């Protein structure tokens, strides 16, 4: 492979560092709500790009070979080509879509299991709570990346859905813990006593009298699981254990690392997915910190 | 006699996150004389603790002192503005005995280390051994076990912790001790022990005066020489304890007395009555007398004009109804020649 | 049984359970691969023309007996456990006939040398920065906080990629990867150590920046929480200087941070796998990467087991240490974190 022949970038558009610094500083001065909305805005923009991009720009096959090894950006291929000569911009759109889908499935699975375990433990208390939370704590201590690696090598052909599900079933314990705490504080409320007196069963009590009261909380937990699912997928794909026969942000990085895009200066191959993952992660942490302050006012500064 | 502390027209407000301000203490003036205990009583949310923070010089954002002057042991300062007094006034001239002493001590610091920090803050040269000896003597003098010095805060019981905090607050012999609800979290016997300790501090002239803030009028009547009654950020009546208990003037003071259980023969068997209505929301205060919406004697004037705090026969009260009854009406006609 | 002993026993039991589950997953999951992994391996070896006839049969027999593949699953598990107890992680598929444990021992020092200093330095600088930001407030806090938040939020491999491109390719200040120059052999000579150091800075920087950011964010919120505590206000009220109060806050905010340090050290092995892949650093991450590409199941299992042991051990030690420190602190930690 003649990697040295790959042209080096000369025309990259550079942001002045000062502009970036100032805009970041401005972010810090703004209140919870603005921080919250900025993070929602960033995530929203990425979602729109991944979902609407392929529809608006016409369907293309992200795995189709359109050029040579690391062709630089041009009017035909807006972000150049990758090591197989595939269009990076198309890959970015479809890769974003794949990553989002996996994040969505992982978030849904994790939230579903977490809410089920958390509400049951928090609502029933006693032995059931101890057993469920014991299991939760055991699962938390076993590092999820290990289970993910082992599961991924066990499943030879990994579809997008399978990836989402296995990420989801390794990340539910955090949601379960948070939901249990919320449920336990709801348990003492009067309306629950009334409902209990009327003879309602556990499941209907949880569905009717507990979950509606913490829907916003559950939604927040879901958003966090969604974003961290995307990052988990990226890490797995980077290790070479991503979904098969498709493209995702992590897989793009995996190939560009294997085919030395960084060292040969083919920035268009690795920079876009890196930036996308960074934005997703930053939005996640921004969201988390604004929610933290929302739920725990003592962390707030006057 | 020269007052030890004289506060004039103190105004303090909390700044909310949306930029609004809530006036918690509104033009409060009071004096404390050497050797006396001044009680301050009122419902929760009436501005007692805010007043304590201002007078003990510990107000900090979001609480802001908007106006007022303070004369403390002959030295006068204007309170509004940035750090108008030396930091060493705190602890030496005036000291705070805080509400809820449970969390007042640093959980990871032994009592003796904190005592040393307090002494060293005011005398950089002080030797550690000398400082600890002084703390030990003080504890013995007040019949508290000196071994508490070796304890971490969580190893002390609630009552003991509050007494230790009282000793630490007065370690530097401050002239004025401001006790902010010091007994509210304690059981009855610990309350009595703490009150006795405070009175002993006064008796031994370790401190000169106490401002004792409480919502518990029966307790105050046993401790205080004079009592100031606060309502919605203002003082509505200030008189000797005897006068407040025997002949309350302001309708709010009367209601407050009726709402508390005083174990005296004359009122035995009487029905305890609460005060109807709610204390006003400090963000939306009524234009006239602040108590008027809950007052049984309120007239149109009460709802329109705010009564000033007038001194009648040596006792101060702010109530149109009282003024009318005393036929000493400081009306508009009189003040205009 | 004292409460502490009970605490100890329950914790130990739960961690043992977690360990057994992790080992079981480690044993069982790779066996879900359709077909016999040894067949596939030997077929590939034969196709590659590396070994033939008698040699191939010997290799086949070695793997079959090592995995106990000719016996039922539960017996295989016991064989696996027995091997583990003797520290035998099996024979690598891809680097035949190297023992997995030897490969791991060769890679582990690189990973530790890269991560441990990064964790320690990042922890020190991050905590100092966070405490300072919380204390100073204003523009410093805003700048430090948002920068830290931003840096710590970047996935560590993304930062690694950007740094590698920025500082080794676009602006060639550092060598573009590897643990040492191509063609050298690891020896303990000055020239080799200097060469290794030159390759060290960039991956080190990519890790330390992330750690600083994460620690600063955590320390800042802990310190702000402590700043609002009652004991801070009380200490101020007694005139204790701010610089002394800062040490109180710092010490109290530190406790959870120490836990964090222990846990980071525990997750060191699996904490930055991709950094090593990005930089081609000869540690555990790169080992795992090549193992995955060549379906070297014994090697993958060895690495994942090492990751699990590190994390479980660190968590266990931290929990036990909390039990020792103080039952009250333990309760507080359990309730708040």
PDB file of C-alpha atoms in Angstrom, chain C residues 8-226:
ATOM      1  CA  UNK C   8     -17.315  -7.173  55.908  1.00  0.00           C
ATOM      2  CA  UNK C   9     -18.905 -10.574  55.369  1.00  0.00           C
ATOM      3  CA  UNK C  10     -21.775  -9.276  53.215  1.00  0.00           C
ATOM      4  CA  UNK C  11     -19.443  -7.196  51.080  1.00  0.00           C
ATOM      5  CA  UNK C  12     -17.079 -10.110  50.599  1.00  0.00           C
ATOM      6  CA  UNK C  13     -19.944 -12.404  49.646  1.00  0.00           C
ATOM      7  CA  UNK C  14     -21.319  -9.978  47.068  1.00  0.00           C
ATOM      8  CA  UNK C  15     -17.915  -9.431  45.502  1.00  0.00           C
ATOM      9  CA  UNK C  16     -17.244 -13.158  45.395  1.00  0.00           C
ATOM     10  CA  UNK C  17     -20.551 -13.593  43.607  1.00  0.00           C
ATOM     11  CA  UNK C  18     -19.645 -10.842  41.142  1.00  0.00           C
ATOM     12  CA  UNK C  19     -16.268 -12.469  40.565  1.00  0.00           C
ATOM     13  CA  UNK C  20     -17.751 -15.924  39.979  1.00  0.00           C
ATOM     14  CA  UNK C  21     -20.301 -14.482  37.559  1.00  0.00           C
ATOM     15  CA  UNK C  22     -17.604 -12.607  35.677  1.00  0.00           C
ATOM     16  CA  UNK C  23     -15.402 -15.688  35.443  1.00  0.00           C
ATOM     17  CA  UNK C  24     -18.364 -17.766  34.295  1.00  0.00           C
ATOM     18  CA  UNK C  25     -19.193 -15.208  31.597  1.00  0.00           C
ATOM     19  CA  UNK C  26     -15.545 -15.146  30.636  1.00  0.00           C
ATOM     20  CA  UNK C  27     -15.564 -18.920  30.278  1.00  0.00           C
ATOM     21  CA  UNK C  28     -18.944 -19.451  28.736  1.00  0.00           C
ATOM     22  CA  UNK C  29     -19.531 -16.614  26.249  1.00  0.00           C
ATOM     23  CA  UNK C  30     -16.668 -17.401  23.845  1.00  0.00           C
ATOM     24  CA  UNK C  31     -17.936 -21.006  23.771  1.00  0.00           C
ATOM     25  CA  UNK C  32     -21.168 -19.789  22.202  1.00  0.00           C
ATOM     26  CA  UNK C  33     -19.290 -19.301  18.950  1.00  0.00           C
ATOM     27  CA  UNK C  34     -20.823 -21.716  16.460  1.00  0.00           C
ATOM     28  CA  UNK C  35     -18.592 -24.697  15.821  1.00  0.00           C
ATOM     29  CA  UNK C  36     -15.473 -25.702  17.616  1.00  0.00           C
ATOM     30  CA  UNK C  37     -12.985 -22.800  17.805  1.00  0.00           C
ATOM     31  CA  UNK C  38     -10.084 -25.264  17.681  1.00  0.00           C
ATOM     32  CA  UNK C  39     -11.340 -26.768  14.404  1.00  0.00           C
ATOM     33  CA  UNK C  40     -11.494 -23.346  12.835  1.00  0.00           C
ATOM     34  CA  UNK C  41      -8.047 -22.492  14.115  1.00  0.00           C
ATOM     35  CA  UNK C  42      -6.411 -25.697  12.980  1.00  0.00           C
ATOM     36  CA  UNK C  43      -8.118 -25.443   9.591  1.00  0.00           C
ATOM     37  CA  UNK C  44      -6.646 -21.959   9.201  1.00  0.00           C
ATOM     38  CA  UNK C  45      -3.203 -23.189  10.234  1.00  0.00           C
ATOM     39  CA  UNK C  46      -3.378 -26.004   7.723  1.00  0.00           C
ATOM     40  CA  UNK C  47      -4.510 -23.661   4.978  1.00  0.00           C
ATOM     41  CA  UNK C  48      -1.651 -21.310   5.808  1.00  0.00           C
ATOM     42  CA  UNK C  49       0.727 -24.211   5.287  1.00  0.00           C
ATOM     43  CA  UNK C  50       2.458 -23.498   8.569  1.00  0.00           C
ATOM     44  CA  UNK C  51       2.117 -26.964  10.023  1.00  0.00           C
ATOM     45  CA  UNK C  52       1.345 -30.323   8.558  1.00  0.00           C
ATOM     46  CA  UNK C  53       0.493 -33.902   9.381  1.00  0.00           C
ATOM     47  CA  UNK C  54       1.843 -34.984  12.736  1.00  0.00           C
ATOM     48  CA  UNK C  55       2.609 -31.448  13.917  1.00  0.00           C
ATOM     49  CA  UNK C  56      -0.916 -30.286  13.183  1.00  0.00           C
ATOM     50  CA  UNK C  57      -2.385 -33.246  15.019  1.00  0.00           C
ATOM     51  CA  UNK C  58      -0.197 -32.478  18.046  1.00  0.00           C
ATOM     52  CA  UNK C  59      -1.372 -28.851  18.095  1.00  0.00           C
ATOM     53  CA  UNK C  60      -4.965 -30.030  17.789  1.00  0.00           C
ATOM     54  CA  UNK C  61      -4.558 -32.455  20.694  1.00  0.00           C
ATOM     55  CA  UNK C  62      -2.902 -29.769  22.823  1.00  0.00           C
ATOM     56  CA  UNK C  63      -5.843 -27.383  22.421  1.00  0.00           C
ATOM     57  CA  UNK C  64      -8.469 -30.090  22.854  1.00  0.00           C
ATOM     58  CA  UNK C  65      -6.948 -31.276  26.129  1.00  0.00           C
ATOM     59  CA  UNK C  66      -6.217 -27.732  27.307  1.00  0.00           C
ATOM     60  CA  UNK C  67      -9.828 -26.680  26.834  1.00  0.00           C
ATOM     61  CA  UNK C  68     -11.134 -30.098  27.771  1.00  0.00           C
ATOM     62  CA  UNK C  69     -13.301 -29.832  24.672  1.00  0.00           C
ATOM     63  CA  UNK C  70     -13.838 -33.581  24.624  1.00  0.00           C
ATOM     64  CA  UNK C  71     -15.555 -33.420  28.009  1.00  0.00           C
ATOM     65  CA  UNK C  72     -18.936 -32.003  29.166  1.00  0.00           C
ATOM     66  CA  UNK C  73     -19.292 -28.259  29.726  1.00  0.00           C
ATOM     67  CA  UNK C  74     -19.267 -28.311  33.528  1.00  0.00           C
ATOM     68  CA  UNK C  75     -16.059 -30.355  33.496  1.00  0.00           C
ATOM     69  CA  UNK C  76     -14.544 -27.866  31.075  1.00  0.00           C
ATOM     70  CA  UNK C  77     -15.421 -25.120  33.499  1.00  0.00           C
ATOM     71  CA  UNK C  78     -13.681 -26.951  36.348  1.00  0.00           C
ATOM     72  CA  UNK C  79     -10.614 -27.466  34.157  1.00  0.00           C
ATOM     73  CA  UNK C  80     -10.723 -23.763  33.359  1.00  0.00           C
ATOM     74  CA  UNK C  81     -10.950 -22.837  37.048  1.00  0.00           C
ATOM     75  CA  UNK C  82      -8.107 -25.219  37.890  1.00  0.00           C
ATOM     76  CA  UNK C  83      -5.905 -23.635  35.238  1.00  0.00           C
ATOM     77  CA  UNK C  84      -6.804 -20.156  36.461  1.00  0.00           C
ATOM     78  CA  UNK C  85      -5.845 -21.067  40.015  1.00  0.00           C
ATOM     79  CA  UNK C  86      -2.410 -22.063  38.749  1.00  0.00           C
ATOM     80  CA  UNK C  87      -2.158 -18.754  36.851  1.00  0.00           C
ATOM     81  CA  UNK C  88      -2.392 -20.612  33.550  1.00  0.00           C
ATOM     82  CA  UNK C  89      -4.435 -18.608  31.044  1.00  0.00           C
ATOM     83  CA  UNK C  90      -3.861 -21.051  28.208  1.00  0.00           C
ATOM     84  CA  UNK C  91      -1.962 -20.906  24.931  1.00  0.00           C
ATOM     85  CA  UNK C  92      -2.412 -18.133  22.416  1.00  0.00           C
ATOM     86  CA  UNK C  93      -3.952 -19.013  19.049  1.00  0.00           C
ATOM     87  CA  UNK C  94      -2.287 -16.250  17.104  1.00  0.00           C
ATOM     88  CA  UNK C  95       1.237 -16.337  18.558  1.00  0.00           C
ATOM     89  CA  UNK C  96       1.551 -20.098  18.878  1.00  0.00           C
ATOM     90  CA  UNK C  97       2.989 -21.513  21.124  1.00  0.00           C
ATOM     91  CA  UNK C  98       3.301 -18.454  23.410  1.00  0.00           C
ATOM     92  CA  UNK C  99       1.468 -18.656  26.740  1.00  0.00           C
ATOM     93  CA  UNK C 100      -1.264 -16.044  27.151  1.00  0.00           C
ATOM     94  CA  UNK C 101       0.084 -15.086  30.560  1.00  0.00           C
ATOM     95  CA  UNK C 102       3.521 -14.380  29.063  1.00  0.00           C
ATOM     96  CA  UNK C 103       2.040 -12.122  26.386  1.00  0.00           C
ATOM     97  CA  UNK C 104       0.057 -10.255  29.016  1.00  0.00           C
ATOM     98  CA  UNK C 105       3.053  -9.879  31.328  1.00  0.00           C
ATOM     99  CA  UNK C 106       5.046  -8.441  28.453  1.00  0.00           C
ATOM    100  CA  UNK C 107       2.359  -5.850  27.613  1.00  0.00           C
ATOM    101  CA  UNK C 108       1.231  -4.948  31.133  1.00  0.00           C
ATOM    102  CA  UNK C 109       4.287  -2.856  32.182  1.00  0.00           C
ATOM    103  CA  UNK C 110       3.753  -0.563  29.180  1.00  0.00           C
ATOM    104  CA  UNK C 111       0.122  -0.028  30.097  1.00  0.00           C
ATOM    105  CA  UNK C 112       0.932   0.630  33.747  1.00  0.00           C
ATOM    106  CA  UNK C 113       3.807   2.955  32.905  1.00  0.00           C
ATOM    107  CA  UNK C 114       1.508   4.911  30.615  1.00  0.00           C
ATOM    108  CA  UNK C 115      -1.560   5.070  32.823  1.00  0.00           C
ATOM    109  CA  UNK C 116      -0.432   5.209  36.425  1.00  0.00           C
ATOM    110  CA  UNK C 117       1.520   8.500  36.165  1.00  0.00           C
ATOM    111  CA  UNK C 118      -1.276   9.969  34.042  1.00  0.00           C
ATOM    112  CA  UNK C 119      -3.882   9.024  36.646  1.00  0.00           C
ATOM    113  CA  UNK C 120      -1.846  10.325  39.585  1.00  0.00           C
ATOM    114  CA  UNK C 121      -0.788  13.595  37.974  1.00  0.00           C
ATOM    115  CA  UNK C 122      -4.220  14.197  36.476  1.00  0.00           C
ATOM    116  CA  UNK C 123      -5.762  13.573  39.870  1.00  0.00           C
ATOM    117  CA  UNK C 124      -3.467  16.037  41.659  1.00  0.00           C
ATOM    118  CA  UNK C 125      -3.767  18.845  39.125  1.00  0.00           C
ATOM    119  CA  UNK C 126      -7.480  18.263  38.547  1.00  0.00           C
ATOM    120  CA  UNK C 127      -8.359  18.433  42.233  1.00  0.00           C
ATOM    121  CA  UNK C 128      -6.299  21.560  42.814  1.00  0.00           C
ATOM    122  CA  UNK C 129      -7.926  23.201  39.797  1.00  0.00           C
ATOM    123  CA  UNK C 130     -11.449  22.184  40.841  1.00  0.00           C
ATOM    124  CA  UNK C 131     -11.030  23.393  44.423  1.00  0.00           C
ATOM    125  CA  UNK C 132      -9.595  26.678  43.218  1.00  0.00           C
ATOM    126  CA  UNK C 133     -12.413  27.176  40.727  1.00  0.00           C
ATOM    127  CA  UNK C 134     -15.066  26.525  43.362  1.00  0.00           C
ATOM    128  CA  UNK C 135     -13.376  28.871  45.808  1.00  0.00           C
ATOM    129  CA  UNK C 136     -12.473  31.709  43.484  1.00  0.00           C
ATOM    130  CA  UNK C 137     -15.742  31.749  41.567  1.00  0.00           C
ATOM    131  CA  UNK C 138     -16.282  34.398  38.917  1.00  0.00           C
ATOM    132  CA  UNK C 139     -14.637  34.226  35.517  1.00  0.00           C
ATOM    133  CA  UNK C 140     -11.947  31.829  36.693  1.00  0.00           C
ATOM    134  CA  UNK C 141     -14.547  29.324  37.791  1.00  0.00           C
ATOM    135  CA  UNK C 142     -16.540  29.746  34.617  1.00  0.00           C
ATOM    136  CA  UNK C 143     -13.514  29.340  32.386  1.00  0.00           C
ATOM    137  CA  UNK C 144     -12.000  26.436  34.308  1.00  0.00           C
ATOM    138  CA  UNK C 145     -15.329  24.694  34.721  1.00  0.00           C
ATOM    139  CA  UNK C 146     -16.444  24.814  31.128  1.00  0.00           C
ATOM    140  CA  UNK C 147     -13.001  23.954  29.801  1.00  0.00           C
ATOM    141  CA  UNK C 148     -12.784  21.015  32.215  1.00  0.00           C
ATOM    142  CA  UNK C 149     -16.291  19.923  31.350  1.00  0.00           C
ATOM    143  CA  UNK C 150     -15.487  20.098  27.672  1.00  0.00           C
ATOM    144  CA  UNK C 151     -12.151  18.297  27.926  1.00  0.00           C
ATOM    145  CA  UNK C 152     -13.450  15.580  30.212  1.00  0.00           C
ATOM    146  CA  UNK C 153     -16.461  14.997  27.982  1.00  0.00           C
ATOM    147  CA  UNK C 154     -14.375  14.286  24.888  1.00  0.00           C
ATOM    148  CA  UNK C 155     -14.187  10.515  24.440  1.00  0.00           C
ATOM    149  CA  UNK C 156     -10.579   9.766  25.317  1.00  0.00           C
ATOM    150  CA  UNK C 157      -9.887   8.132  21.975  1.00  0.00           C
ATOM    151  CA  UNK C 158     -11.189  11.174  20.103  1.00  0.00           C
ATOM    152  CA  UNK C 159      -8.757  13.400  21.992  1.00  0.00           C
ATOM    153  CA  UNK C 160      -5.992  10.887  21.286  1.00  0.00           C
ATOM    154  CA  UNK C 161      -6.738  10.958  17.552  1.00  0.00           C
ATOM    155  CA  UNK C 162      -6.825  14.758  17.459  1.00  0.00           C
ATOM    156  CA  UNK C 163      -3.592  15.089  19.437  1.00  0.00           C
ATOM    157  CA  UNK C 164      -1.842  12.512  17.286  1.00  0.00           C
ATOM    158  CA  UNK C 165      -2.860  14.342  14.150  1.00  0.00           C
ATOM    159  CA  UNK C 166      -2.205  17.811  15.556  1.00  0.00           C
ATOM    160  CA  UNK C 167       1.114  17.268  17.314  1.00  0.00           C
ATOM    161  CA  UNK C 168       2.689  14.417  15.379  1.00  0.00           C
ATOM    162  CA  UNK C 169       1.411  14.768  11.817  1.00  0.00           C
ATOM    163  CA  UNK C 170       0.287  18.322  11.062  1.00  0.00           C
ATOM    164  CA  UNK C 171       2.943  19.760  13.404  1.00  0.00           C
ATOM    165  CA  UNK C 172       5.519  16.994  13.793  1.00  0.00           C
ATOM    166  CA  UNK C 173       6.710  17.671  17.344  1.00  0.00           C
ATOM    167  CA  UNK C 174       6.387  14.093  18.554  1.00  0.00           C
ATOM    168  CA  UNK C 175       6.916  10.691  16.956  1.00  0.00           C
ATOM    169  CA  UNK C 176       3.714   9.430  15.342  1.00  0.00           C
ATOM    170  CA  UNK C 177       3.143   6.404  17.505  1.00  0.00           C
ATOM    171  CA  UNK C 178       4.708   3.239  18.841  1.00  0.00           C
ATOM    172  CA  UNK C 179       6.274   2.736  22.243  1.00  0.00           C
ATOM    173  CA  UNK C 180       9.805   3.109  20.859  1.00  0.00           C
ATOM    174  CA  UNK C 181      11.476   3.644  17.515  1.00  0.00           C
ATOM    175  CA  UNK C 182      10.926   1.027  14.851  1.00  0.00           C
ATOM    176  CA  UNK C 183      13.594  -1.653  14.808  1.00  0.00           C
ATOM    177  CA  UNK C 184      14.756  -1.180  18.380  1.00  0.00           C
ATOM    178  CA  UNK C 185      14.530  -3.895  20.998  1.00  0.00           C
ATOM    179  CA  UNK C 186      13.365  -3.130  24.538  1.00  0.00           C
ATOM    180  CA  UNK C 187      16.477  -3.054  26.728  1.00  0.00           C
ATOM    181  CA  UNK C 188      17.398  -1.235  29.879  1.00  0.00           C
ATOM    182  CA  UNK C 189      19.864   1.172  28.327  1.00  0.00           C
ATOM    183  CA  UNK C 190      19.859   4.951  28.478  1.00  0.00           C
ATOM    184  CA  UNK C 191      19.366   5.407  24.791  1.00  0.00           C
ATOM    185  CA  UNK C 192      16.384   3.089  24.794  1.00  0.00           C
ATOM    186  CA  UNK C 193      14.786   4.768  27.811  1.00  0.00           C
ATOM    187  CA  UNK C 194      15.219   8.195  26.211  1.00  0.00           C
ATOM    188  CA  UNK C 195      13.744   6.911  22.984  1.00  0.00           C
ATOM    189  CA  UNK C 196      10.794   5.385  24.845  1.00  0.00           C
ATOM    190  CA  UNK C 197      10.239   8.666  26.698  1.00  0.00           C
ATOM    191  CA  UNK C 198      10.052  10.562  23.420  1.00  0.00           C
ATOM    192  CA  UNK C 199       7.243   8.244  22.348  1.00  0.00           C
ATOM    193  CA  UNK C 200       5.654   8.498  25.775  1.00  0.00           C
ATOM    194  CA  UNK C 201       4.619  12.162  25.953  1.00  0.00           C
ATOM    195  CA  UNK C 202       1.836  12.232  23.416  1.00  0.00           C
ATOM    196  CA  UNK C 203      -0.242   9.272  24.688  1.00  0.00           C
ATOM    197  CA  UNK C 204       0.489  10.472  28.224  1.00  0.00           C
ATOM    198  CA  UNK C 205      -0.777  13.957  27.395  1.00  0.00           C
ATOM    199  CA  UNK C 206      -3.954  12.600  25.816  1.00  0.00           C
ATOM    200  CA  UNK C 207      -4.737  10.679  29.008  1.00  0.00           C
ATOM    201  CA  UNK C 208      -3.678  13.262  31.563  1.00  0.00           C
ATOM    202  CA  UNK C 209      -5.793  16.005  29.974  1.00  0.00           C
ATOM    203  CA  UNK C 210      -8.914  13.860  30.259  1.00  0.00           C
ATOM    204  CA  UNK C 211      -8.132  12.966  33.870  1.00  0.00           C
ATOM    205  CA  UNK C 212      -7.515  16.589  34.835  1.00  0.00           C
ATOM    206  CA  UNK C 213     -10.821  17.605  33.297  1.00  0.00           C
ATOM    207  CA  UNK C 214     -12.821  14.855  34.957  1.00  0.00           C
ATOM    208  CA  UNK C 215     -11.283  15.344  38.390  1.00  0.00           C
ATOM    209  CA  UNK C 216     -11.673  19.129  38.245  1.00  0.00           C
ATOM    210  CA  UNK C 217     -15.377  18.855  37.427  1.00  0.00           C
ATOM    211  CA  UNK C 218     -15.946  16.388  40.296  1.00  0.00           C
ATOM    212  CA  UNK C 219     -13.903  18.328  42.824  1.00  0.00           C
ATOM    213  CA  UNK C 220     -15.613  21.582  41.928  1.00  0.00           C
ATOM    214  CA  UNK C 221     -19.087  20.285  42.605  1.00  0.00           C
ATOM    215  CA  UNK C 222     -17.965  18.594  45.842  1.00  0.00           C
ATOM    216  CA  UNK C 223     -16.315  21.806  46.981  1.00  0.00           C
ATOM    217  CA  UNK C 224     -19.342  23.948  46.142  1.00  0.00           C
ATOM    218  CA  UNK C 225     -21.467  21.522  48.133  1.00  0.00           C
ATOM    219  CA  UNK C 226     -19.099  21.930  51.086  1.00  0.00           C
TER     220      UNK C 226
END
